[in-house]
């Protein structure tokens, strides 16, 4: 792990490595504060952001259907 839990590969709710300017871009485009963007990147991203769920086995079952 690096300075924050966001570093590395995509996880259940974390985005993984991203370009640092993405934080500012999201804040400006979505009219969000830095705190709101950091919450999104730490708790609403990753598999949850892509699949709507951070439980890998449920996402895999949906894909098989």
Coordinates of N, CA and C in Angstrom, one line a residue:
X1 N 0.8 -1.2 0.0 CA 0.0 0.0 0.0 C 0.9 1.2 0.0
X2 N 0.5 2.2 -0.7 CA 1.2 3.5 -0.8 C 0.7 4.4 0.3
X3 N 0.7 5.7 0.0 CA 0.3 6.7 0.9 C -1.2 6.6 1.3
X4 N -2.0 6.1 0.4 CA -3.4 5.9 0.7 C -3.8 4.6 0.2
X5 N -5.0 4.1 0.6 CA -5.5 2.8 0.2 C -5.9 2.8 -1.3
X6 N -5.9 3.9 -2.0 CA -6.3 4.0 -3.4 C -5.2 3.5 -4.3
X7 N -4.0 3.4 -3.8 CA -2.9 3.0 -4.7 C -3.0 1.5 -5.0
X8 N -2.6 1.2 -6.2 CA -2.6 -0.2 -6.6 C -3.7 -0.6 -7.5
X9 N -4.1 -1.9 -7.4 CA -5.1 -2.4 -8.3 C -6.5 -2.0 -7.8
X10 N -7.5 -2.1 -8.8 CA -8.9 -1.8 -8.4 C -9.3 -2.8 -7.4
X11 N -10.2 -2.4 -6.4 CA -10.6 -3.3 -5.4 C -12.2 -3.2 -5.3
X12 N -12.7 -3.7 -4.3 CA -14.2 -3.8 -4.1 C -14.8 -2.4 -4.2
X13 N -14.3 -1.5 -3.4 CA -14.9 -0.1 -3.4 C -13.9 1.0 -3.8
X14 N -12.7 0.6 -4.0 CA -11.6 1.6 -4.3 C -11.2 1.5 -5.8
X15 N -10.9 2.7 -6.3 CA -10.6 2.8 -7.7 C -9.3 2.3 -8.2
X16 N -8.3 2.2 -7.3 CA -7.0 1.8 -7.7 C -6.2 3.0 -8.2
X17 N -5.1 2.8 -8.9 CA -4.3 3.9 -9.4 C -5.1 4.7 -10.5
X18 N -5.1 6.0 -10.3 CA -5.7 6.9 -11.2 C -4.8 8.1 -11.4
X19 N -5.0 8.9 -12.5 CA -4.3 10.1 -12.7 C -4.6 11.1 -11.6
X20 N -3.7 11.8 -11.0 CA -4.0 12.7 -9.9 C -5.0 13.8 -10.3
X21 N -5.0 14.2 -11.6 CA -5.9 15.3 -11.9 C -7.3 14.9 -12.0
X22 N -7.6 13.6 -11.9 CA -9.0 13.1 -12.0 C -9.8 13.6 -10.8
X23 N -9.1 13.8 -9.6 CA -9.8 14.3 -8.4 C -10.4 15.7 -8.7
X24 N -9.5 16.6 -9.2 CA -10.0 17.9 -9.6 C -11.0 17.9 -10.7
X25 N -10.9 17.1 -11.7 CA -11.8 17.0 -12.8 C -13.2 16.6 -12.3
X26 N -13.3 15.5 -11.4 CA -14.5 15.1 -10.9 C -15.2 16.2 -10.0
X27 N -14.4 16.8 -9.2 CA -14.9 17.9 -8.3 C -15.5 19.0 -9.2
X28 N -14.9 19.4 -10.3 CA -15.4 20.5 -11.1 C -16.6 20.0 -11.9
X29 N -16.5 18.9 -12.5 CA -17.6 18.4 -13.4 C -18.9 18.1 -12.6
X30 N -18.7 17.5 -11.5 CA -19.8 17.0 -10.7 C -20.2 18.0 -9.6
X31 N -19.5 19.1 -9.5 CA -19.7 20.1 -8.5 C -19.7 19.5 -7.1
X32 N -18.6 18.8 -6.8 CA -18.4 18.1 -5.5 C -17.2 18.7 -4.8
X33 N -17.2 18.6 -3.5 CA -16.1 19.1 -2.7 C -15.0 18.0 -2.7
X34 N -13.8 18.4 -2.3 CA -12.7 17.4 -2.2 C -13.1 16.3 -1.4
X35 N -13.7 16.5 -0.2 CA -14.1 15.5 0.7 C -15.1 14.5 0.0
X36 N -16.1 15.1 -0.7 CA -17.0 14.2 -1.4 C -16.4 13.4 -2.5
X37 N -15.4 13.9 -3.2 CA -14.7 13.2 -4.3 C -13.9 12.1 -3.6
X38 N -13.2 12.3 -2.5 CA -12.4 11.3 -1.9 C -13.3 10.2 -1.3
X39 N -14.5 10.5 -0.8 CA -15.4 9.5 -0.4 C -15.9 8.6 -1.6
X40 N -16.1 9.2 -2.7 CA -16.5 8.5 -3.9 C -15.4 7.5 -4.3
X41 N -14.2 8.0 -4.3 CA -13.0 7.2 -4.8 C -12.7 6.1 -3.8
X42 N -12.9 6.3 -2.5 CA -12.6 5.3 -1.5 C -13.8 4.3 -1.2
X43 N -15.0 4.7 -1.4 CA -16.1 3.9 -1.0 C -17.2 3.6 -2.1
X44 N -17.1 4.3 -3.2 CA -18.2 4.1 -4.2 C -17.6 3.7 -5.6
X45 N -16.3 3.4 -5.6 CA -15.6 3.2 -6.9 C -15.3 1.7 -7.0
X46 N -14.3 1.3 -7.8 CA -13.9 -0.1 -7.9 C -15.0 -0.9 -8.5
X47 N -15.0 -2.2 -8.0 CA -16.1 -3.1 -8.6 C -17.5 -2.5 -8.3
X48 N -17.6 -1.9 -7.2 CA -19.0 -1.3 -6.9 C -19.4 -0.3 -7.9
X49 N -18.4 0.6 -8.3 CA -18.7 1.6 -9.3 C -19.0 1.0 -10.7
X50 N -18.3 -0.1 -11.0 CA -18.4 -0.7 -12.3 C -19.6 -1.6 -12.4
X51 N -19.8 -2.4 -11.4 CA -20.8 -3.5 -11.4 C -22.1 -3.2 -10.6
X52 N -22.0 -2.1 -9.8 CA -23.1 -1.8 -8.9 C -23.0 -2.6 -7.6
X53 N -22.0 -3.4 -7.4 CA -21.9 -4.3 -6.3 C -20.4 -4.6 -6.1
X54 N -19.9 -4.7 -4.8 CA -18.5 -5.0 -4.6 C -18.3 -6.4 -4.2
X55 N -19.3 -7.2 -4.3 CA -19.2 -8.7 -4.0 C -18.9 -9.4 -5.3
X56 N -17.6 -9.8 -5.4 CA -17.1 -10.4 -6.7 C -18.0 -11.6 -7.1
X57 N -18.3 -12.5 -6.2 CA -19.1 -13.7 -6.6 C -20.5 -13.3 -7.1
X58 N -21.1 -12.3 -6.6 CA -22.4 -11.9 -7.2 C -22.3 -11.3 -8.6
X59 N -21.2 -10.5 -8.8 CA -20.9 -9.9 -10.1 C -20.7 -11.0 -11.1
X60 N -19.9 -12.0 -10.7 CA -19.6 -13.1 -11.6 C -20.8 -13.9 -12.0
X61 N -21.7 -14.1 -11.0 CA -23.0 -14.8 -11.3 C -23.8 -14.1 -12.3
X62 N -23.9 -12.7 -12.2 CA -24.7 -11.9 -13.1 C -24.1 -12.0 -14.5
X63 N -22.8 -12.1 -14.6 CA -22.1 -12.1 -15.9 C -22.4 -13.4 -16.6
X64 N -22.5 -14.5 -15.8 CA -22.8 -15.8 -16.4 C -24.2 -15.9 -17.0
X65 N -25.1 -15.2 -16.5 CA -26.5 -15.2 -17.0 C -26.7 -14.8 -18.4

